[in-house]
Amino acid sequence: MSLGLEQNGGLTVGVDLGGTKIAAGTVDPAGEVVSRMRVPTPRDPDRIARAIAEAVQQVRKDRDDVRAVGVGAAGYVDADRATVRFAPNLGWHDKEIRDFVQEATGLPVVVENDANAAAWGEFIHGAGAGHDDMLMVMAGTGLGGGIISRGRLFRGRFGMAGEIGHYRAVPDGLPCPCGQFGCMEQYASGAAHTRRGRVMAAADPARAAQVLALGDGTPAGLDGRHLTEAALAGDPFSLDVFAESGRWLGQALADLASILDPSVLVIGGGLGDTGELIRRPAEVAYRRALGGGEHRVYAEVRTATAGSDAGLIGAANLARLHELLVAPVAGV
């Protein structure tokens, strides 16, 4: 994709808004974070928008070359990239974020779903660079994602595409906070990975002894960090948990690839941070599950490289693109 972004100098601010923290940073055209800050997300939903504006003002302090602001929010964002329609972790319903932050900062603002922003960050400056068709799955507490098609972020007609965790993978399966049953989020997310480890440890505590010793000795005290540490040390039990989580994640990748046919599949979030521990079993499962077998061209499976900054960087770049389109630079 080339829209002359390299000509649009100066900085933009990216904001990664989650249920527990607000991370903000100024980002240059090369995707480098120049300054950053992080504050807890206010518990009062009515104070969150003001906290975003204050974070923006803090990171742009003493800078006169900040051009625009991008906000990645965990929730459903409307087609105009202005309003968060629903964000259960933030307590928001139809919250008009763009206008508030624009008025408070005096800068153009674009709002995007946080997983879409992270996918865009990986596409522009991370594991998806060089590919025009990319699918990213964010396997963290939930299972989010973002779709890049022909070099553009695919948002759908109403701005809410990419909710890949909420297609129903198991009819009448596990209950999901979205109100449905059997959503893929309940099987392939980072939270599902931890829950799976606890269930398997409770069923066979003797075999899980090595990983349980890293916590308080009980299945309930086991978390994802323990599974990763034990698996890196070669613990067969923990490797089996990763194999099972990889099987579900690979199934999700195959299902989505059958519909979208990307050239690269990127795994992000907490599971993506485990690198080859999850990438290898997920790729094996993806190849086994993809319909068409040898007649298909397999997408490359990668783990994210921009890390926890992906959402911030992606939001800042979307703001740069938005500002460019609203007020085009000379020659574009």
CSV table of C-alpha atoms in Angstrom, one decimal:
chain,number,residue,atom,x,y,z
A,1,MET,CA,0.0,0.0,0.0
A,2,SER,CA,1.3,3.4,-0.9
A,3,LEU,CA,-0.6,6.6,-0.2
A,4,GLY,CA,2.4,8.9,0.3
A,5,LEU,CA,2.5,8.3,4.0
A,6,GLU,CA,6.3,8.8,3.9
A,7,GLN,CA,5.6,12.4,2.9
A,8,ASN,CA,3.4,13.0,5.9
A,9,GLY,CA,6.0,13.9,8.4
A,10,GLY,CA,5.7,14.9,12.0
A,11,LEU,CA,4.3,12.7,14.8
A,12,THR,CA,0.9,11.2,15.6
A,13,VAL,CA,-0.3,9.9,18.9
A,14,GLY,CA,-1.5,6.4,19.4
A,15,VAL,CA,-3.7,5.4,22.3
A,16,ASP,CA,-4.2,1.8,23.3
A,17,LEU,CA,-7.3,1.7,25.6
A,18,GLY,CA,-8.0,-1.4,27.6
A,19,GLY,CA,-10.1,-2.4,30.6
A,20,THR,CA,-7.1,-1.9,33.0
A,21,LYS,CA,-4.7,0.6,31.3
A,22,ILE,CA,-4.4,3.5,28.9
A,23,ALA,CA,-1.1,3.4,27.0
A,24,ALA,CA,-0.3,6.5,24.9
A,25,GLY,CA,2.7,7.4,22.8
A,26,THR,CA,3.9,9.7,20.0
A,27,VAL,CA,4.9,7.7,17.0
A,28,ASP,CA,7.0,8.8,14.0
A,29,PRO,CA,6.4,7.8,10.4
A,30,ALA,CA,8.8,4.9,10.7
A,31,GLY,CA,6.7,3.4,13.5
A,32,GLU,CA,9.2,4.3,16.3
A,33,VAL,CA,7.6,5.3,19.6
A,34,VAL,CA,9.2,8.6,20.5
A,35,SER,CA,7.6,9.2,23.9
A,36,ARG,CA,5.1,7.2,25.9
A,37,MET,CA,3.1,7.0,29.1
A,38,ARG,CA,0.8,4.5,30.8
A,39,VAL,CA,-1.9,5.1,33.4
A,40,PRO,CA,-4.6,2.9,34.9
A,41,THR,CA,-8.0,3.1,33.2
A,42,PRO,CA,-10.4,5.0,35.5
A,43,ARG,CA,-13.1,2.8,37.0
A,44,ASP,CA,-15.7,5.5,36.3
A,45,PRO,CA,-16.7,5.1,32.6
A,46,ASP,CA,-17.5,8.8,32.4
A,47,ARG,CA,-13.9,9.7,33.3
A,48,ILE,CA,-12.2,7.5,30.7
A,49,ALA,CA,-12.6,9.9,27.7
A,50,ARG,CA,-11.0,12.7,29.8
A,51,ALA,CA,-8.2,10.4,30.8
A,52,ILE,CA,-7.5,9.7,27.2
A,53,ALA,CA,-7.4,13.4,26.3
A,54,GLU,CA,-5.1,14.0,29.3
A,55,ALA,CA,-2.7,11.2,28.2
A,56,VAL,CA,-2.6,12.7,24.7
A,57,GLN,CA,-1.7,16.1,26.0
A,58,GLN,CA,1.0,14.6,28.3
A,59,VAL,CA,2.8,12.7,25.5
A,60,ARG,CA,2.6,15.7,23.1
A,61,LYS,CA,3.9,18.1,25.7
A,62,ASP,CA,6.4,20.6,24.3
A,63,ARG,CA,5.9,19.2,20.8
A,64,ASP,CA,4.4,21.3,18.0
A,65,ASP,CA,4.7,18.7,15.3
A,66,VAL,CA,1.9,16.3,16.4
A,67,ARG,CA,-0.6,15.9,13.6
A,68,ALA,CA,-3.4,13.7,14.8
A,69,VAL,CA,-4.6,11.1,17.3
A,70,GLY,CA,-5.6,7.5,16.9
A,71,VAL,CA,-7.5,5.7,19.7
A,72,GLY,CA,-7.7,1.9,19.7
A,73,ALA,CA,-10.6,0.9,22.0
A,74,ALA,CA,-11.6,-2.6,23.2
A,75,GLY,CA,-15.2,-2.6,21.8
A,76,TYR,CA,-17.5,-2.2,18.8
A,77,VAL,CA,-16.6,1.0,16.9
A,78,ASP,CA,-19.0,2.4,14.4
A,79,ALA,CA,-18.4,2.8,10.6
A,80,ASP,CA,-17.5,6.5,11.0
A,81,ARG,CA,-14.7,5.7,13.5
A,82,ALA,CA,-16.2,8.1,16.0
A,83,THR,CA,-18.4,6.2,18.5
A,84,VAL,CA,-17.8,3.2,20.6
A,85,ARG,CA,-21.1,1.4,20.3
A,86,PHE,CA,-20.5,-1.1,23.1
A,87,ALA,CA,-17.4,-1.8,25.3
A,88,PRO,CA,-18.4,-4.1,28.1
A,89,ASN,CA,-15.0,-3.9,29.8
A,90,LEU,CA,-15.2,-0.1,29.9
A,91,GLY,CA,-18.9,0.2,30.7
A,92,TRP,CA,-19.5,2.2,27.5
A,93,HIS,CA,-22.7,2.3,25.4
A,94,ASP,CA,-22.7,4.7,22.4
A,95,LYS,CA,-19.8,6.7,23.7
A,96,GLU,CA,-18.8,9.5,21.3
A,97,ILE,CA,-15.1,9.5,21.8
A,98,ARG,CA,-13.8,11.2,18.6
A,99,ASP,CA,-15.6,14.5,19.2
A,100,PHE,CA,-14.7,14.7,22.8
A,101,VAL,CA,-11.0,14.0,22.3
A,102,GLN,CA,-10.8,16.3,19.3
A,103,GLU,CA,-12.4,19.2,21.3
A,104,ALA,CA,-10.1,18.5,24.3
A,105,THR,CA,-6.8,18.3,22.2
A,106,GLY,CA,-7.5,20.4,19.1
A,107,LEU,CA,-6.3,17.5,16.9
A,108,PRO,CA,-8.0,15.3,14.4
A,109,VAL,CA,-9.0,12.0,15.9
A,110,VAL,CA,-9.8,8.6,14.6
A,111,VAL,CA,-11.2,5.7,16.7
A,112,GLU,CA,-10.7,2.1,15.9
A,113,ASN,CA,-11.3,-1.3,17.5
A,114,ASP,CA,-8.1,-2.2,19.5
A,115,ALA,CA,-7.6,-5.6,17.7
A,116,ASN,CA,-8.0,-3.9,14.3
A,117,ALA,CA,-5.4,-1.3,15.4
A,118,ALA,CA,-3.0,-4.0,16.5
A,119,ALA,CA,-3.5,-5.8,13.2
A,120,TRP,CA,-2.7,-2.6,11.3
A,121,GLY,CA,0.4,-2.1,13.4
A,122,GLU,CA,1.7,-5.5,12.5
A,123,PHE,CA,0.8,-5.0,8.9
A,124,ILE,CA,2.6,-1.7,8.6
A,125,HIS,CA,5.6,-2.2,10.9
A,126,GLY,CA,5.6,-5.9,12.1
A,127,ALA,CA,5.1,-9.5,11.0
A,128,GLY,CA,2.7,-8.6,8.2
A,129,ALA,CA,5.0,-6.2,6.4
A,130,GLY,CA,5.3,-7.1,2.8
A,131,HIS,CA,1.9,-8.9,2.6
A,132,ASP,CA,-1.2,-7.3,1.2
A,133,ASP,CA,-3.5,-9.9,2.6
A,134,MET,CA,-3.1,-10.7,6.3
A,135,LEU,CA,-5.2,-12.2,9.1
A,136,MET,CA,-4.2,-11.5,12.7
A,137,VAL,CA,-5.6,-13.3,15.6
A,138,MET,CA,-5.2,-11.7,19.1
A,139,ALA,CA,-5.2,-14.6,21.5
A,140,GLY,CA,-5.2,-12.9,24.9
A,141,THR,CA,-7.9,-12.7,27.5
A,142,GLY,CA,-10.3,-12.9,24.6
A,143,LEU,CA,-9.9,-13.8,20.9
A,144,GLY,CA,-9.9,-10.8,18.7
A,145,GLY,CA,-8.5,-10.2,15.3
A,146,GLY,CA,-8.0,-8.0,12.3
A,147,ILE,CA,-8.3,-8.5,8.6
A,148,ILE,CA,-6.1,-6.8,6.0
A,149,SER,CA,-7.4,-7.3,2.4
A,150,ARG,CA,-5.6,-5.8,-0.6
A,151,GLY,CA,-3.6,-3.6,1.7
A,152,ARG,CA,-6.6,-2.1,3.5
A,153,LEU,CA,-8.1,-2.8,6.9
A,154,PHE,CA,-11.4,-4.6,6.3
A,155,ARG,CA,-14.0,-3.2,8.6
A,156,GLY,CA,-17.3,-4.3,7.0
A,157,ARG,CA,-20.3,-2.2,6.3
A,158,PHE,CA,-20.9,-1.2,9.9
A,159,GLY,CA,-17.3,-1.1,11.1
A,160,MET,CA,-17.5,-4.3,13.2
A,161,ALA,CA,-15.8,-6.9,11.1
A,162,GLY,CA,-13.0,-9.0,12.5
A,163,GLU,CA,-14.8,-10.3,15.7
A,164,ILE,CA,-13.3,-13.7,15.0
A,165,GLY,CA,-13.6,-15.0,18.5
A,166,HIS,CA,-17.4,-15.0,18.3
A,167,TYR,CA,-18.1,-17.4,15.5
A,168,ARG,CA,-19.6,-20.6,17.0
A,169,ALA,CA,-17.1,-23.3,16.7
A,170,VAL,CA,-18.8,-25.8,19.0
A,171,PRO,CA,-22.6,-26.0,18.8
A,172,ASP,CA,-24.1,-25.8,22.3
A,173,GLY,CA,-20.5,-25.5,23.7
A,174,LEU,CA,-19.1,-23.4,26.5
A,175,PRO,CA,-20.9,-20.3,27.5
A,176,CYS,CA,-19.4,-17.0,26.3
A,177,PRO,CA,-19.8,-13.5,27.8
A,178,CYS,CA,-21.2,-12.4,24.4
A,179,GLY,CA,-24.3,-14.4,25.2
A,180,GLN,CA,-23.7,-17.3,22.8
A,181,PHE,CA,-22.4,-20.8,23.4
A,182,GLY,CA,-19.5,-22.5,21.8
A,183,CYS,CA,-17.7,-19.4,20.5
A,184,MET,CA,-14.1,-20.0,19.4
A,185,GLU,CA,-12.9,-17.5,22.0
A,186,GLN,CA,-13.7,-20.1,24.7
A,187,TYR,CA,-11.3,-22.6,23.1
A,188,ALA,CA,-8.5,-20.7,21.4
A,189,SER,CA,-7.8,-17.6,23.5
A,190,GLY,CA,-5.1,-17.1,26.1
A,191,ALA,CA,-7.7,-17.4,28.8
A,192,ALA,CA,-8.9,-20.7,27.4
A,193,HIS,CA,-5.2,-21.9,27.4
A,194,THR,CA,-4.9,-21.2,31.1
A,195,ARG,CA,-8.2,-22.7,31.9
A,196,ARG,CA,-7.3,-25.8,29.9
A,197,GLY,CA,-4.1,-26.1,31.9
A,198,ARG,CA,-6.0,-26.0,35.2
A,199,VAL,CA,-8.5,-28.6,34.1
A,200,MET,CA,-5.8,-30.9,32.8
A,201,ALA,CA,-3.8,-30.4,36.0
A,202,ALA,CA,-6.8,-31.2,38.2
A,203,ALA,CA,-7.3,-34.4,36.3
A,204,ASP,CA,-3.7,-35.5,36.6
A,205,PRO,CA,-1.9,-33.6,39.3
A,206,ALA,CA,1.0,-36.0,39.5
A,207,ARG,CA,1.9,-35.5,35.9
A,208,ALA,CA,1.4,-31.7,36.3
A,209,ALA,CA,3.7,-31.6,39.3
A,210,GLN,CA,6.5,-29.6,37.6
A,211,VAL,CA,4.2,-26.8,36.5
A,212,LEU,CA,2.2,-26.8,39.7
A,213,ALA,CA,5.4,-26.3,41.7
A,214,LEU,CA,5.8,-22.9,39.9
A,215,GLY,CA,2.6,-21.7,41.5
A,216,ASP,CA,1.0,-22.4,44.8
A,217,GLY,CA,0.8,-26.2,44.1
A,218,THR,CA,-2.8,-26.2,43.2
A,219,PRO,CA,-4.5,-26.2,39.8
A,220,ALA,CA,-6.3,-23.0,40.7
A,221,GLY,CA,-3.0,-21.3,41.2
A,222,LEU,CA,-1.6,-22.2,37.8
A,223,ASP,CA,-1.4,-19.4,35.2
A,224,GLY,CA,-0.2,-18.9,31.7
A,225,ARG,CA,3.3,-17.8,32.8
A,226,HIS,CA,3.8,-21.0,34.7
A,227,LEU,CA,2.8,-23.1,31.6
A,228,THR,CA,5.2,-21.1,29.4
A,229,GLU,CA,8.1,-21.4,31.8
A,230,ALA,CA,7.6,-25.1,32.3
A,231,ALA,CA,7.1,-25.8,28.6
A,232,LEU,CA,10.4,-23.9,27.8
A,233,ALA,CA,12.1,-26.3,30.3
A,234,GLY,CA,10.7,-29.3,28.5
A,235,ASP,CA,7.9,-30.3,30.8
A,236,PRO,CA,5.8,-32.9,28.9
A,237,PHE,CA,2.6,-31.9,30.7
A,238,SER,CA,2.9,-28.2,29.8
A,239,LEU,CA,3.9,-29.0,26.2
A,240,ASP,CA,0.7,-31.1,25.9
A,241,VAL,CA,-1.4,-28.1,27.0
A,242,PHE,CA,0.3,-26.0,24.3
A,243,ALA,CA,-0.4,-28.8,21.8
A,244,GLU,CA,-4.1,-28.8,22.6
A,245,SER,CA,-4.3,-25.0,22.6
A,246,GLY,CA,-2.4,-25.0,19.3
A,247,ARG,CA,-4.9,-27.5,17.9
A,248,TRP,CA,-7.8,-25.2,18.6
A,249,LEU,CA,-6.0,-22.1,17.4
A,250,GLY,CA,-4.9,-23.9,14.2
A,251,GLN,CA,-8.5,-24.9,13.6
A,252,ALA,CA,-9.5,-21.3,13.9
A,253,LEU,CA,-6.8,-20.2,11.5
A,254,ALA,CA,-7.9,-22.9,9.0
A,255,ASP,CA,-11.6,-21.9,9.3
A,256,LEU,CA,-10.8,-18.2,8.7
A,257,ALA,CA,-8.3,-19.0,5.9
A,258,SER,CA,-10.9,-21.0,4.1
A,259,ILE,CA,-13.0,-17.8,3.9
A,260,LEU,CA,-10.4,-15.1,3.6
A,261,ASP,CA,-7.4,-16.8,1.9
A,262,PRO,CA,-4.7,-14.6,3.3
A,263,SER,CA,-1.0,-14.9,2.5
A,264,VAL,CA,0.1,-14.6,6.1
A,265,LEU,CA,-1.5,-15.6,9.4
A,266,VAL,CA,-0.2,-13.7,12.5
A,267,ILE,CA,-0.7,-14.8,16.1
A,268,GLY,CA,-0.6,-12.0,18.6
A,269,GLY,CA,-1.7,-11.5,22.2
A,270,GLY,CA,-0.4,-13.4,25.2
A,271,LEU,CA,-0.3,-16.7,23.3
A,272,GLY,CA,1.6,-15.1,20.5
A,273,ASP,CA,4.2,-13.9,23.0
A,274,THR,CA,5.1,-17.5,23.6
A,275,GLY,CA,6.6,-17.8,20.2
A,276,GLU,CA,7.3,-21.2,18.8
A,277,LEU,CA,5.6,-22.9,21.7
A,278,ILE,CA,2.2,-21.9,20.2
A,279,ARG,CA,3.2,-21.2,16.6
A,280,ARG,CA,4.5,-24.8,15.8
A,281,PRO,CA,1.4,-26.7,17.0
A,282,ALA,CA,-1.0,-24.1,15.5
A,283,GLU,CA,0.7,-24.3,12.1
A,284,VAL,CA,0.5,-28.1,12.1
A,285,ALA,CA,-3.2,-28.0,13.1
A,286,TYR,CA,-3.9,-25.3,10.5
A,287,ARG,CA,-2.3,-27.3,7.7
A,288,ARG,CA,-4.2,-30.5,8.7
A,289,ALA,CA,-7.5,-28.7,9.0
A,290,LEU,CA,-7.4,-26.5,5.9
A,291,GLY,CA,-9.8,-28.0,3.3
A,292,GLY,CA,-8.3,-28.9,-0.1
A,293,GLY,CA,-5.1,-30.4,1.2
A,294,GLU,CA,-2.3,-30.3,-1.3
A,295,HIS,CA,-4.3,-28.3,-3.8
A,296,ARG,CA,-4.3,-25.3,-1.5
A,297,VAL,CA,-1.5,-22.8,-1.0
A,298,TYR,CA,-0.7,-22.6,2.7
A,299,ALA,CA,-0.3,-19.2,4.2
A,300,GLU,CA,2.7,-18.6,6.3
A,301,VAL,CA,2.1,-18.7,10.1
A,302,ARG,CA,4.0,-16.1,12.1
A,303,THR,CA,3.9,-14.7,15.6
A,304,ALA,CA,3.6,-11.0,16.1
A,305,THR,CA,6.8,-8.9,16.3
A,306,ALA,CA,5.5,-5.5,17.3
A,307,GLY,CA,4.6,-6.9,20.7
A,308,SER,CA,2.5,-4.9,23.2
A,309,ASP,CA,3.1,-1.7,21.1
A,310,ALA,CA,1.2,-3.0,18.1
A,311,GLY,CA,-2.1,-1.4,19.1
A,312,LEU,CA,-0.5,1.9,19.9
A,313,ILE,CA,1.6,2.0,16.7
A,314,GLY,CA,-1.3,0.9,14.6
A,315,ALA,CA,-3.7,3.5,16.1
A,316,ALA,CA,-1.0,6.2,15.5
A,317,ASN,CA,-0.6,5.1,11.8
A,318,LEU,CA,-4.3,5.0,11.2
A,319,ALA,CA,-4.4,8.6,12.5
A,320,ARG,CA,-1.6,9.5,10.1
A,321,LEU,CA,-3.5,8.0,7.2
A,322,HIS,CA,-6.8,9.6,8.3
A,323,GLU,CA,-5.1,13.0,8.6
A,324,LEU,CA,-3.5,12.5,5.2
A,325,LEU,CA,-6.8,11.8,3.6
A,326,VAL,CA,-8.6,14.6,5.4
A,327,ALA,CA,-5.9,17.2,4.7
A,328,PRO,CA,-3.7,15.8,1.8
A,329,VAL,CA,-0.1,16.8,1.7
A,330,ALA,CA,1.3,18.3,-1.5
A,331,GLY,CA,1.8,15.9,-4.3
A,332,VAL,CA,-0.6,13.2,-3.1
